[in-house]
CSV table of C-alpha atoms in Angstrom, one decimal:
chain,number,residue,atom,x,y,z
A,1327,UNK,CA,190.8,72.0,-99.8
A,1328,UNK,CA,189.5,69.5,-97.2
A,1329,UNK,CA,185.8,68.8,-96.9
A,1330,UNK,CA,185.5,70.7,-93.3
A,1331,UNK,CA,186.9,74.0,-95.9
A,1332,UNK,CA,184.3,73.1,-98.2
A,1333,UNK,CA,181.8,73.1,-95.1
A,1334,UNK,CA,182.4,75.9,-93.4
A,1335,UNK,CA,182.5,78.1,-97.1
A,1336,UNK,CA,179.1,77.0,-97.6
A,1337,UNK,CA,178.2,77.6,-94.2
A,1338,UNK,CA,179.1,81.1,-94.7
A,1339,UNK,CA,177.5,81.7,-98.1
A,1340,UNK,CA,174.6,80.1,-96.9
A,1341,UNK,CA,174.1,82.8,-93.5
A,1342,UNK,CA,172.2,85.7,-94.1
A,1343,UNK,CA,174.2,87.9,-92.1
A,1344,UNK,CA,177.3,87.3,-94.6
A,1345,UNK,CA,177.5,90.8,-96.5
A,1346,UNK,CA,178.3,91.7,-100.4
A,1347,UNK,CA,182.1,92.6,-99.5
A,1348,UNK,CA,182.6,89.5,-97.4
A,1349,UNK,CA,180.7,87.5,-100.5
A,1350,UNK,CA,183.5,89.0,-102.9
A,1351,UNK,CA,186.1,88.4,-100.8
A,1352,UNK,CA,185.7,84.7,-100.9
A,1353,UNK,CA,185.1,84.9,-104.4
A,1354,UNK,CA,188.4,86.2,-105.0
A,1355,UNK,CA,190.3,83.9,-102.8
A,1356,UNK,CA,188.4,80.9,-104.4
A,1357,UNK,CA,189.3,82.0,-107.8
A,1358,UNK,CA,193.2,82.3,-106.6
A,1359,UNK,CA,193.4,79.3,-105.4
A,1360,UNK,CA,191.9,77.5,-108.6
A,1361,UNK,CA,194.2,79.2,-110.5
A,1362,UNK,CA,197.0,78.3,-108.4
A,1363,UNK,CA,196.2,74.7,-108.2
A,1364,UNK,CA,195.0,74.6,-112.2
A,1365,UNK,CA,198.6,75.6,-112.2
A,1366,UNK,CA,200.1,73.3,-110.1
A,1367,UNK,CA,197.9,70.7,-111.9
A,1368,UNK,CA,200.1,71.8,-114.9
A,1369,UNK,CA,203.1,70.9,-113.5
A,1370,UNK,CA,202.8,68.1,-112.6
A,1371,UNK,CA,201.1,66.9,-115.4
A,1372,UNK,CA,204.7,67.7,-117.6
A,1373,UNK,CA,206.4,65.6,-115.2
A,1374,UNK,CA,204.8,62.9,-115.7
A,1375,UNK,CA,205.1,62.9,-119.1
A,1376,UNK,CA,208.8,63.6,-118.5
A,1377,UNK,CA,208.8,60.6,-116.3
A,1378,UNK,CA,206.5,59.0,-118.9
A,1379,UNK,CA,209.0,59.6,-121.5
A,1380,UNK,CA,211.8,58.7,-119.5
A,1381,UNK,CA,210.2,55.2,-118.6
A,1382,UNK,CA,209.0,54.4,-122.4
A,1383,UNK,CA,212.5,55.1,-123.5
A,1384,UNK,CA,214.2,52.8,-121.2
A,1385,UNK,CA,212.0,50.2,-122.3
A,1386,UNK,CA,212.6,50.7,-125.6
A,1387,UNK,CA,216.3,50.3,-125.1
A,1388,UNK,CA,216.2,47.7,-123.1
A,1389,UNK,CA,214.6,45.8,-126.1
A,1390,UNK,CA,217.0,47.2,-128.5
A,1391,UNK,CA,219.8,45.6,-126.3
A,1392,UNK,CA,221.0,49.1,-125.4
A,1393,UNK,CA,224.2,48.2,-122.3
A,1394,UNK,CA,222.9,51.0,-119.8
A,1395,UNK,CA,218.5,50.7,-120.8
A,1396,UNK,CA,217.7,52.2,-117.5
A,1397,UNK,CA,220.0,55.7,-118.7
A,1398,UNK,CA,217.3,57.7,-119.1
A,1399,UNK,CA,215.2,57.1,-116.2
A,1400,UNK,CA,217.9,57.7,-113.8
A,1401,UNK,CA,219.0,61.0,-116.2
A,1402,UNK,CA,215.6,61.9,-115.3
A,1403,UNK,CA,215.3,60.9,-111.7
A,1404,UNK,CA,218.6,62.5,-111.1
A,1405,UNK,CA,217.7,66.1,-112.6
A,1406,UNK,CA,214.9,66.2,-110.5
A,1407,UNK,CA,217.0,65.2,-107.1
A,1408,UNK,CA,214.5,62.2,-106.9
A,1409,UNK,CA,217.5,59.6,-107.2
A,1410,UNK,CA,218.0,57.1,-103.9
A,1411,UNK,CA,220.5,57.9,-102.0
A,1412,UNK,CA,221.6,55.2,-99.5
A,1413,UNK,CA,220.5,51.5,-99.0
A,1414,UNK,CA,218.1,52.8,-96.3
A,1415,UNK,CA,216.3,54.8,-98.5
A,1416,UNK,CA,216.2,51.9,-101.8
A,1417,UNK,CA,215.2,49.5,-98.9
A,1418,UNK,CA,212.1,51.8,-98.5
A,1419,UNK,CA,211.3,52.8,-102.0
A,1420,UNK,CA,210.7,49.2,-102.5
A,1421,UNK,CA,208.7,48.7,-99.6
A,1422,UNK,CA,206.4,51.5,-100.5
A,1423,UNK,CA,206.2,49.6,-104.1
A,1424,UNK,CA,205.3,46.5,-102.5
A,1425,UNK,CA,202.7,47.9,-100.5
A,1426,UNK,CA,201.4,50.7,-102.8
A,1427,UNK,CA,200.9,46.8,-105.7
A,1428,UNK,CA,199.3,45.3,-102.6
A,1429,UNK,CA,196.8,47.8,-102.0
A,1430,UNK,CA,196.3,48.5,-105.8
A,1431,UNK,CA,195.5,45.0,-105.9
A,1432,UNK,CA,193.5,44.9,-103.2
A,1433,UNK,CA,191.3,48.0,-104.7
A,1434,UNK,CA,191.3,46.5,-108.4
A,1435,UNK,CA,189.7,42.9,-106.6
A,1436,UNK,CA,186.5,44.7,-106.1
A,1437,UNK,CA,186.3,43.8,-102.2
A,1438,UNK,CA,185.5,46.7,-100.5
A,1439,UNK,CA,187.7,47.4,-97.2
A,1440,UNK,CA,185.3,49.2,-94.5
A,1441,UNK,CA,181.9,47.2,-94.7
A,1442,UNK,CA,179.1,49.7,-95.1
A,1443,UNK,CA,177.5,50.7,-91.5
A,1444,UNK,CA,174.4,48.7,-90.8
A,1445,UNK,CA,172.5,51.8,-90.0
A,1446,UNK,CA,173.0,53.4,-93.1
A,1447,UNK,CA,175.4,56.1,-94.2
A,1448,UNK,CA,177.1,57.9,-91.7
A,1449,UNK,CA,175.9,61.8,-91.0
A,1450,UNK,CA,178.5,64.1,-91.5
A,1451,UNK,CA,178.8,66.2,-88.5
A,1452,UNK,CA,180.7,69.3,-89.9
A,1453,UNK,CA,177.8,70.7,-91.5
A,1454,UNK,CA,175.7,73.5,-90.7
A,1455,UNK,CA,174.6,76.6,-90.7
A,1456,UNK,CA,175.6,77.8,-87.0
A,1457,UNK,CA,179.7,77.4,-88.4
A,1458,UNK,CA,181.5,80.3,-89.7
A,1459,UNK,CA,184.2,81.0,-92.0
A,1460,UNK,CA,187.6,81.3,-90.4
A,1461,UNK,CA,189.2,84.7,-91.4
């Protein structure tokens, strides 16, 4: 959920006017959607370890002096469609690499990228009372 979601929910618990029923309702549909993203949480948490895995194992080969270490990342890559497919595509995967170790970098130096506003924190405008919850 964004933070405007977040918002406008407590926007509508917080008007008076909002009845029992209405109250449930969003009850309900909060409680779906933590399941469904506990679930999806899940998921993704077992690929990782299968990617996990997948990586550890080729490293290990690789020290071993295994011909092919990188077997069982690509096995796993592959299974999951995830596998580069043209020189355009490997030409972008490692520009995103570069970029996503330059901005890691970046974060890890401890420089802070937007300056804080010399007039304090900014307000956040979505709140409120008046705003309702879209049906």
């Amino acid at each position: 959920m964004t933070r405007s979601e977040f918002d406008d929910i407590r926007a509508f618990l917080a008007d008076k006017g909002t009845s029992a029923g209405d109250l449930l309702r969003v009850a309900m549909t909060l409680i779906d959607d933590l399941e469904h993203v506990h679930t999806r949480e899940a998921v993704q948490r077992s690929r990782y370890l299968q990617l996990l895995t997948a990586a550890r194992a080729s490293a290990a080969a690789e020290m071993a002096g295994e011909p092919d270490p990188l077997s069982f990342v690509r096995d796993e890559l592959a299974r999951r469609g995830e596998l580069p497919q043209d020189d355009e595509e490997v030409r972008r995967i490692l520009a995103d690499a570069r970029t996503a170790a330059a901005l890691l970098a970046h974060m890890e130096s401890g420089v802070d990228p937007v300056p804080p506003s010399p007039r304090g924190p900014r307000l956040r405008r979505c709140a409120g009372t008046r705003r309702t919850l879209r049906h």
